[in-house]
Amino acid sequence: MVYFIFKVSNKDIWIFIAIYLDNCYKVVFMVDYSIKKYNRKIVYQLIYQAKQITKQEIAERLKLSLPTVSSNLLELEQADLIKKEDINESTGGRKPLAISIKEQSRIAIGVSILKEGITFVALDLYAQLIRKQTVALVYDNSESYFKQYGQALNEFIDCLQIKKENFLGITIAIQGIVSQDGKKVIYGPILNNQGLTLEKFEKSSDLPVKMIHDSHAAGLAELNFSEDNNDAIYLSLNHNLGSAVFMAGKVFQGNNYSSTFEHMTLVENGRQCYCGKKGCFEAYCNEDALLKNHTNMTLEEFYKQLRQKDQTAMQSWNDYFHYLALAIHNLTMVLDAPVIIGGKIASLFENEDLDLLTKLVSDLDPLKFTVPDIKIGQCLKETAAIGAALTDIKKFVAEI
């Protein structure tokens, strides 16, 4: 028979799992759930959320004694995780101290790998950009490529002049569906990287490394800079499409993968998609689809013609928005969540474009309960790299 035994003291809760064998109890598993560690965590997380707070306010909001708060603040200060500053406003007597997070006490590295190059970013604990660098390096599944990647990464890290122990890790946002443990690309026709394992990147650094689907990373970045979205649909409108679903602020993964909306069928037996199917959302709303009647023209040049009311550009734009609205309508009928649109194409949207898209989606809605909640992302540059770094920041704050 298995027994659960609890031992409670002033500071700790010990949980023993034991079996009764040969007339005695034998402990097979033991957990120390420290109340002190728990208090330290909630104190730190409150400071992180408040950004600036006094010791008295911490005690009041967490219902902790002042000695307990003082003890935890001392530990956090000794760990170089927080800082204290005088508050200017005072009614006389000793000035209270404002307690805040040392933003650069921990640094996260985010990497975005695309076909034509690599972007590195370093973020502090509030996801503020410390440094970024882009390296022109065409992706290739070769030892030479990964060697050059490693050289570029280490040069970037060296330029930061930060102690190794202050780095949280490296997260790589890559085109391709990544296994849930972040160790392998399980589907990757765009970069031809299916089967790529984390070992290729781990050779370059002794910091912890993991991979993430670039669309999931970009969506995390947009969600982080959004005001109030815990549940959302994210669409990335770039050279290729990307997507993600967020529930309670986290990527919904599904059993193996989820939210590959770019491969849902919009037109039966329609245009060819790189996945092998015909009629995918990807084939109607990627950059090539928008510019198919505008050969040798950049996206910026197309937008310029569009704003000048060029008829061909306007027709292409209307066609593009027709399919984009249809896709968003289908998604919101299933999920009924705010839609955040990011990526290079969305970065050039003006207010009139968002109004048009909202109207088109609304016109397709048979229920007419509310106006569709469609927003343009706020983090439109280095989005995937920033989102990748954010995964380590969020984990640190949640698990400290």
Tab-separated table of N, CA, C and O in Angstrom, residues 193-278:
chain	number	residue	atom	x	y	z
A	193	ASN	N	14.004	21.741	-44.610
A	193	ASN	CA	14.726	21.413	-43.377
A	193	ASN	C	14.019	20.349	-42.540
A	193	ASN	O	14.288	20.227	-41.345
A	194	GLN	N	13.115	19.592	-43.165
A	194	GLN	CA	12.422	18.550	-42.419
A	194	GLN	C	13.427	17.544	-41.862
A	194	GLN	O	14.318	17.087	-42.578
A	195	GLY	N	13.293	17.225	-40.581
A	195	GLY	CA	14.223	16.309	-39.933
A	195	GLY	C	15.377	17.008	-39.241
A	195	GLY	O	16.164	16.359	-38.541
A	196	LEU	N	15.487	18.332	-39.412
A	196	LEU	CA	16.557	19.079	-38.749
A	196	LEU	C	16.417	18.951	-37.234
A	196	LEU	O	15.344	19.147	-36.683
A	197	THR	N	17.514	18.614	-36.569
A	197	THR	CA	17.482	18.445	-35.124
A	197	THR	C	18.239	19.570	-34.422
A	197	THR	O	19.089	20.237	-35.027
A	198	LEU	N	17.953	19.717	-33.156
A	198	LEU	CA	18.543	20.790	-32.359
A	198	LEU	C	20.053	20.644	-32.231
A	198	LEU	O	20.762	21.625	-32.016
A	199	GLU	N	20.549	19.436	-32.370
A	199	GLU	CA	21.986	19.193	-32.218
A	199	GLU	C	22.817	20.077	-33.140
A	199	GLU	O	23.924	20.483	-32.781
A	200	LYS	N	22.311	20.379	-34.311
A	200	LYS	CA	23.043	21.214	-35.269
A	200	LYS	C	23.337	22.588	-34.685
A	200	LYS	O	24.377	23.191	-34.973
A	201	PHE	N	22.403	23.111	-33.879
A	201	PHE	CA	22.572	24.435	-33.284
A	201	PHE	C	23.280	24.373	-31.931
A	201	PHE	O	23.946	25.325	-31.537
A	202	GLU	N	23.122	23.284	-31.235
A	202	GLU	CA	23.711	23.162	-29.900
A	202	GLU	C	25.236	23.183	-29.939
A	202	GLU	O	25.882	23.563	-28.960
A	203	LYS	N	25.826	22.785	-31.052
A	203	LYS	CA	27.281	22.764	-31.180
A	203	LYS	C	27.882	24.163	-31.104
A	203	LYS	O	29.058	24.318	-30.796
A	204	SER	N	27.061	25.182	-31.381
A	204	SER	CA	27.573	26.556	-31.484
A	204	SER	C	27.699	27.257	-30.146
A	204	SER	O	28.373	28.282	-30.047
A	205	SER	N	27.014	26.752	-29.112
A	205	SER	CA	27.005	27.455	-27.829
A	205	SER	C	26.724	26.473	-26.704
A	205	SER	O	26.055	25.448	-26.909
A	206	ASP	N	27.245	26.776	-25.518
A	206	ASP	CA	26.925	25.937	-24.361
A	206	ASP	C	25.749	26.489	-23.567
A	206	ASP	O	25.451	26.019	-22.471
A	207	LEU	N	25.061	27.507	-24.114
A	207	LEU	CA	23.825	27.996	-23.507
A	207	LEU	C	22.675	27.072	-23.878
A	207	LEU	O	22.720	26.402	-24.911
A	208	PRO	N	21.606	27.019	-23.072
A	208	PRO	CA	20.439	26.211	-23.437
A	208	PRO	C	19.839	26.703	-24.752
A	208	PRO	O	19.725	27.903	-24.989
A	209	VAL	N	19.473	25.763	-25.624
A	209	VAL	CA	18.945	26.097	-26.950
A	209	VAL	C	17.667	25.312	-27.206
A	209	VAL	O	17.558	24.149	-26.816
A	210	LYS	N	16.703	25.960	-27.871
A	210	LYS	CA	15.517	25.240	-28.339
A	210	LYS	C	15.015	25.911	-29.607
A	210	LYS	O	15.409	27.035	-29.940
A	211	MET	N	14.150	25.217	-30.336
A	211	MET	CA	13.544	25.763	-31.555
A	211	MET	C	12.054	25.990	-31.336
A	211	MET	O	11.428	25.338	-30.502
A	212	ILE	N	11.505	26.909	-32.133
A	212	ILE	CA	10.071	27.195	-32.102
A	212	ILE	C	9.631	27.552	-33.517
A	212	ILE	O	10.406	28.135	-34.297
A	213	HIS	N	8.439	27.180	-33.882
A	213	HIS	CA	7.860	27.563	-35.169
A	213	HIS	C	7.843	29.086	-35.246
A	213	HIS	O	7.393	29.763	-34.323
A	214	ASP	N	8.325	29.652	-36.354
A	214	ASP	CA	8.456	31.109	-36.427
A	214	ASP	C	7.123	31.834	-36.303
A	214	ASP	O	7.054	32.924	-35.725
A	215	SER	N	6.042	31.236	-36.783
A	215	SER	CA	4.729	31.877	-36.649
A	215	SER	C	4.265	31.907	-35.202
A	215	SER	O	3.659	32.887	-34.752
A	216	HIS	N	4.543	30.851	-34.468
A	216	HIS	CA	4.199	30.835	-33.047
A	216	HIS	C	4.987	31.907	-32.303
A	216	HIS	O	4.453	32.614	-31.437
A	217	ALA	N	6.270	32.032	-32.640
A	217	ALA	CA	7.111	33.047	-31.993
A	217	ALA	C	6.608	34.448	-32.312
A	217	ALA	O	6.486	35.300	-31.418
A	218	ALA	N	6.308	34.705	-33.572
A	218	ALA	CA	5.819	36.034	-33.968
A	218	ALA	C	4.508	36.362	-33.278
A	218	ALA	O	4.286	37.492	-32.821
A	219	GLY	N	3.632	35.382	-33.172
A	219	GLY	CA	2.369	35.599	-32.481
A	219	GLY	C	2.569	35.925	-31.007
A	219	GLY	O	1.876	36.779	-30.449
A	220	LEU	N	3.524	35.250	-30.353
A	220	LEU	CA	3.824	35.548	-28.954
A	220	LEU	C	4.286	36.982	-28.784
A	220	LEU	O	3.919	37.655	-27.812
A	221	ALA	N	5.095	37.452	-29.731
A	221	ALA	CA	5.561	38.839	-29.666
A	221	ALA	C	4.394	39.803	-29.786
A	221	ALA	O	4.284	40.766	-29.017
A	222	GLU	N	3.519	39.554	-30.730
A	222	GLU	CA	2.371	40.447	-30.928
A	222	GLU	C	1.443	40.411	-29.715
A	222	GLU	O	0.913	41.441	-29.300
A	223	LEU	N	1.250	39.225	-29.165
A	223	LEU	CA	0.384	39.107	-27.997
A	223	LEU	C	0.980	39.858	-26.816
A	223	LEU	O	0.271	40.491	-26.037
A	224	ASN	N	2.289	39.813	-26.680
A	224	ASN	CA	2.973	40.487	-25.575
A	224	ASN	C	2.794	41.994	-25.636
A	224	ASN	O	2.666	42.659	-24.604
A	225	PHE	N	2.774	42.552	-26.836
A	225	PHE	CA	2.648	44.000	-26.986
A	225	PHE	C	1.199	44.443	-27.173
A	225	PHE	O	0.927	45.628	-27.341
A	226	SER	N	0.285	43.476	-27.162
A	226	SER	CA	-1.125	43.813	-27.242
A	226	SER	C	-1.630	44.175	-25.856
A	226	SER	O	-1.067	43.773	-24.843
A	227	GLU	N	-2.700	44.921	-25.786
A	227	GLU	CA	-3.172	45.443	-24.504
A	227	GLU	C	-3.830	44.391	-23.621
A	227	GLU	O	-3.566	44.324	-22.429
A	228	ASP	N	-4.704	43.569	-24.206
A	228	ASP	CA	-5.510	42.720	-23.319
A	228	ASP	C	-5.838	41.357	-23.912
A	228	ASP	O	-6.795	40.718	-23.498
A	229	ASN	N	-5.079	40.901	-24.880
A	229	ASN	CA	-5.442	39.645	-25.527
A	229	ASN	C	-4.787	38.445	-24.842
A	229	ASN	O	-3.573	38.303	-24.848
A	230	ASN	N	-5.611	37.595	-24.254
A	230	ASN	CA	-5.144	36.296	-23.781
A	230	ASN	C	-5.513	35.210	-24.771
A	230	ASN	O	-4.795	34.232	-24.941
A	231	ASP	N	-6.668	35.398	-25.426
A	231	ASP	CA	-7.110	34.499	-26.491
A	231	ASP	C	-7.057	35.274	-27.800
A	231	ASP	O	-7.562	36.396	-27.878
A	232	ALA	N	-6.462	34.689	-28.811
A	232	ALA	CA	-6.341	35.408	-30.083
A	232	ALA	C	-5.984	34.457	-31.212
A	232	ALA	O	-5.422	33.375	-30.997
A	233	ILE	N	-6.323	34.881	-32.408
A	233	ILE	CA	-5.862	34.240	-33.639
A	233	ILE	C	-4.795	35.163	-34.236
A	233	ILE	O	-5.008	36.368	-34.332
A	234	TYR	N	-3.665	34.600	-34.587
A	234	TYR	CA	-2.605	35.408	-35.186
A	234	TYR	C	-2.369	34.968	-36.622
A	234	TYR	O	-2.257	33.768	-36.908
A	235	LEU	N	-2.311	35.953	-37.531
A	235	LEU	CA	-1.993	35.695	-38.934
A	235	LEU	C	-0.789	36.539	-39.319
A	235	LEU	O	-0.771	37.749	-39.092
A	236	SER	N	0.205	35.892	-39.898
A	236	SER	CA	1.400	36.591	-40.347
A	236	SER	C	1.385	36.648	-41.865
A	236	SER	O	1.436	35.606	-42.537
A	237	LEU	N	1.288	37.874	-42.412
A	237	LEU	CA	1.214	38.066	-43.861
A	237	LEU	C	2.589	38.492	-44.368
A	237	LEU	O	2.925	39.669	-44.395
A	238	ASN	N	3.366	37.521	-44.787
A	238	ASN	CA	4.706	37.768	-45.300
A	238	ASN	C	4.843	37.136	-46.673
A	238	ASN	O	3.843	36.907	-47.352
A	239	HIS	N	6.079	36.875	-47.085
A	239	HIS	CA	6.265	36.175	-48.361
A	239	HIS	C	5.495	34.873	-48.342
A	239	HIS	O	4.874	34.481	-49.335
A	240	ASN	N	5.539	34.180	-47.195
A	240	ASN	CA	4.656	33.045	-46.939
A	240	ASN	C	3.767	33.388	-45.752
A	240	ASN	O	4.090	34.271	-44.963
A	241	LEU	N	2.660	32.689	-45.629
A	241	LEU	CA	1.741	32.933	-44.524
A	241	LEU	C	2.153	32.115	-43.301
A	241	LEU	O	2.790	31.070	-43.417
A	242	GLY	N	1.763	32.601	-42.139
A	242	GLY	CA	1.940	31.876	-40.895
A	242	GLY	C	0.753	32.139	-40.001
A	242	GLY	O	0.001	33.099	-40.210
A	243	SER	N	0.579	31.309	-38.985
A	243	SER	CA	-0.586	31.476	-38.122
A	243	SER	C	-0.349	30.807	-36.778
A	243	SER	O	0.544	29.972	-36.616
A	244	ALA	N	-1.152	31.209	-35.814
A	244	ALA	CA	-1.091	30.615	-34.477
A	244	ALA	C	-2.392	30.903	-33.753
A	244	ALA	O	-3.081	31.889	-34.048
A	245	VAL	N	-2.710	30.038	-32.792
A	245	VAL	CA	-3.863	30.239	-31.916
A	245	VAL	C	-3.348	30.341	-30.489
A	245	VAL	O	-2.498	29.544	-30.070
A	246	PHE	N	-3.854	31.329	-29.750
A	246	PHE	CA	-3.449	31.513	-28.361
A	246	PHE	C	-4.657	31.377	-27.450
A	246	PHE	O	-5.703	31.982	-27.703
A	247	MET	N	-4.481	30.586	-26.409
A	247	MET	CA	-5.508	30.412	-25.390
A	247	MET	C	-4.872	30.673	-24.038
A	247	MET	O	-3.857	30.055	-23.704
A	248	ALA	N	-5.454	31.603	-23.286
A	248	ALA	CA	-4.904	32.012	-21.990
A	248	ALA	C	-3.442	32.430	-22.125
A	248	ALA	O	-2.626	32.160	-21.252
A	249	GLY	N	-3.138	33.083	-23.227
A	249	GLY	CA	-1.800	33.622	-23.435
A	249	GLY	C	-0.769	32.623	-23.903
A	249	GLY	O	0.403	32.976	-24.063
A	250	LYS	N	-1.175	31.361	-24.133
A	250	LYS	CA	-0.225	30.336	-24.551
A	250	LYS	C	-0.606	29.776	-25.914
A	250	LYS	O	-1.782	29.726	-26.273
A	251	VAL	N	0.422	29.349	-26.666
A	251	VAL	CA	0.171	28.739	-27.966
A	251	VAL	C	-0.595	27.441	-27.775
A	251	VAL	O	-0.225	26.595	-26.949
A	252	PHE	N	-1.686	27.289	-28.533
A	252	PHE	CA	-2.401	26.021	-28.523
A	252	PHE	C	-1.700	25.088	-29.504
A	252	PHE	O	-1.660	25.334	-30.699
A	253	GLN	N	-1.145	23.981	-28.979
A	253	GLN	CA	-0.309	23.094	-29.789
A	253	GLN	C	-1.092	21.975	-30.465
A	253	GLN	O	-0.694	21.500	-31.527
A	254	GLY	N	-2.183	21.523	-29.871
A	254	GLY	CA	-2.841	20.343	-30.407
A	254	GLY	C	-2.055	19.086	-30.067
A	254	GLY	O	-1.117	19.112	-29.267
A	255	ASN	N	-2.390	17.968	-30.691
A	255	ASN	CA	-1.692	16.716	-30.414
A	255	ASN	C	-0.275	16.710	-30.973
A	255	ASN	O	0.664	16.253	-30.330
A	256	ASN	N	-0.117	17.211	-32.185
A	256	ASN	CA	1.199	17.282	-32.807
A	256	ASN	C	1.508	18.699	-33.271
A	256	ASN	O	2.592	19.217	-33.068
A	257	TYR	N	0.550	19.317	-33.921
A	257	TYR	CA	0.682	20.694	-34.366
A	257	TYR	C	-0.723	21.267	-34.482
A	257	TYR	O	-1.709	20.544	-34.509
A	258	SER	N	-0.821	22.558	-34.539
A	258	SER	CA	-2.139	23.176	-34.682
A	258	SER	C	-2.000	24.483	-35.436
A	258	SER	O	-0.909	24.979	-35.687
A	259	SER	N	-3.117	25.040	-35.782
A	259	SER	CA	-3.228	26.383	-36.367
A	259	SER	C	-2.395	26.577	-37.623
A	259	SER	O	-1.878	27.661	-37.876
A	260	THR	N	-2.283	25.538	-38.441
A	260	THR	CA	-1.665	25.725	-39.754
A	260	THR	C	-2.761	26.172	-40.730
A	260	THR	O	-3.062	25.505	-41.718
A	261	PHE	N	-3.321	27.339	-40.406
A	261	PHE	CA	-4.459	27.842	-41.175
A	261	PHE	C	-4.099	28.105	-42.631
A	261	PHE	O	-4.966	28.104	-43.505
A	262	GLU	N	-2.814	28.357	-42.867
A	262	GLU	CA	-2.399	28.667	-44.232
A	262	GLU	C	-2.690	27.521	-45.201
A	262	GLU	O	-2.716	27.721	-46.414
A	263	HIS	N	-2.935	26.329	-44.656
A	263	HIS	CA	-3.209	25.179	-45.526
A	263	HIS	C	-4.662	24.715	-45.463
A	263	HIS	O	-4.977	23.608	-45.900
A	264	MET	N	-5.540	25.567	-44.941
A	264	MET	CA	-6.967	25.247	-45.066
A	264	MET	C	-7.420	25.645	-46.469
A	264	MET	O	-6.908	26.594	-47.069
A	265	THR	N	-8.361	24.893	-47.005
A	265	THR	CA	-8.798	25.101	-48.384
A	265	THR	C	-9.793	26.266	-48.470
A	265	THR	O	-10.824	26.259	-47.800
A	266	LEU	N	-9.431	27.252	-49.294
A	266	LEU	CA	-10.347	28.370	-49.573
A	266	LEU	C	-11.108	28.147	-50.870
A	266	LEU	O	-12.271	28.516	-50.988
A	267	VAL	N	-10.425	27.566	-51.868
A	267	VAL	CA	-11.030	27.354	-53.195
A	267	VAL	C	-10.761	25.909	-53.609
A	267	VAL	O	-9.603	25.510	-53.764
A	268	GLU	N	-11.815	25.131	-53.765
A	268	GLU	CA	-11.643	23.737	-54.165
A	268	GLU	C	-10.986	23.650	-55.536
A	268	GLU	O	-11.385	24.345	-56.481
A	269	ASN	N	-9.932	22.820	-55.638
A	269	ASN	CA	-9.167	22.660	-56.879
A	269	ASN	C	-8.644	23.996	-57.405
A	269	ASN	O	-8.583	24.222	-58.613
A	270	GLY	N	-8.257	24.857	-56.483
A	270	GLY	CA	-7.767	26.183	-56.866
A	270	GLY	C	-6.271	26.186	-57.164
A	270	GLY	O	-5.703	25.211	-57.650
A	271	ARG	N	-5.625	27.295	-56.819
A	271	ARG	CA	-4.207	27.467	-57.126
A	271	ARG	C	-3.352	26.445	-56.367
A	271	ARG	O	-3.681	26.048	-55.259
A	272	GLN	N	-2.242	26.097	-57.000
A	272	GLN	CA	-1.318	25.133	-56.406
A	272	GLN	C	-0.604	25.743	-55.208
A	272	GLN	O	-0.135	26.877	-55.249
A	273	CYS	N	-0.497	24.975	-54.121
A	273	CYS	CA	0.234	25.401	-52.921
A	273	CYS	C	1.503	24.563	-52.802
A	273	CYS	O	1.566	23.425	-53.283
A	274	TYR	N	2.507	25.100	-52.142
A	274	TYR	CA	3.771	24.367	-51.988
A	274	TYR	C	3.606	23.078	-51.197
A	274	TYR	O	4.450	22.174	-51.258
A	275	CYS	N	2.507	22.960	-50.429
A	275	CYS	CA	2.301	21.755	-49.626
A	275	CYS	C	1.847	20.572	-50.468
A	275	CYS	O	1.836	19.440	-49.981
A	276	GLY	N	1.465	20.821	-51.721
A	276	GLY	CA	0.990	19.762	-52.599
A	276	GLY	C	-0.497	19.830	-52.875
A	276	GLY	O	-0.987	19.261	-53.864
A	277	LYS	N	-1.244	20.515	-51.993
A	277	LYS	CA	-2.683	20.667	-52.192
A	277	LYS	C	-2.973	21.821	-53.156
A	277	LYS	O	-2.089	22.616	-53.497
A	278	LYS	N	-4.213	21.946	-53.522
A	278	LYS	CA	-4.666	23.065	-54.351
A	278	LYS	C	-5.718	23.864	-53.586
A	278	LYS	O	-6.544	23.304	-52.878
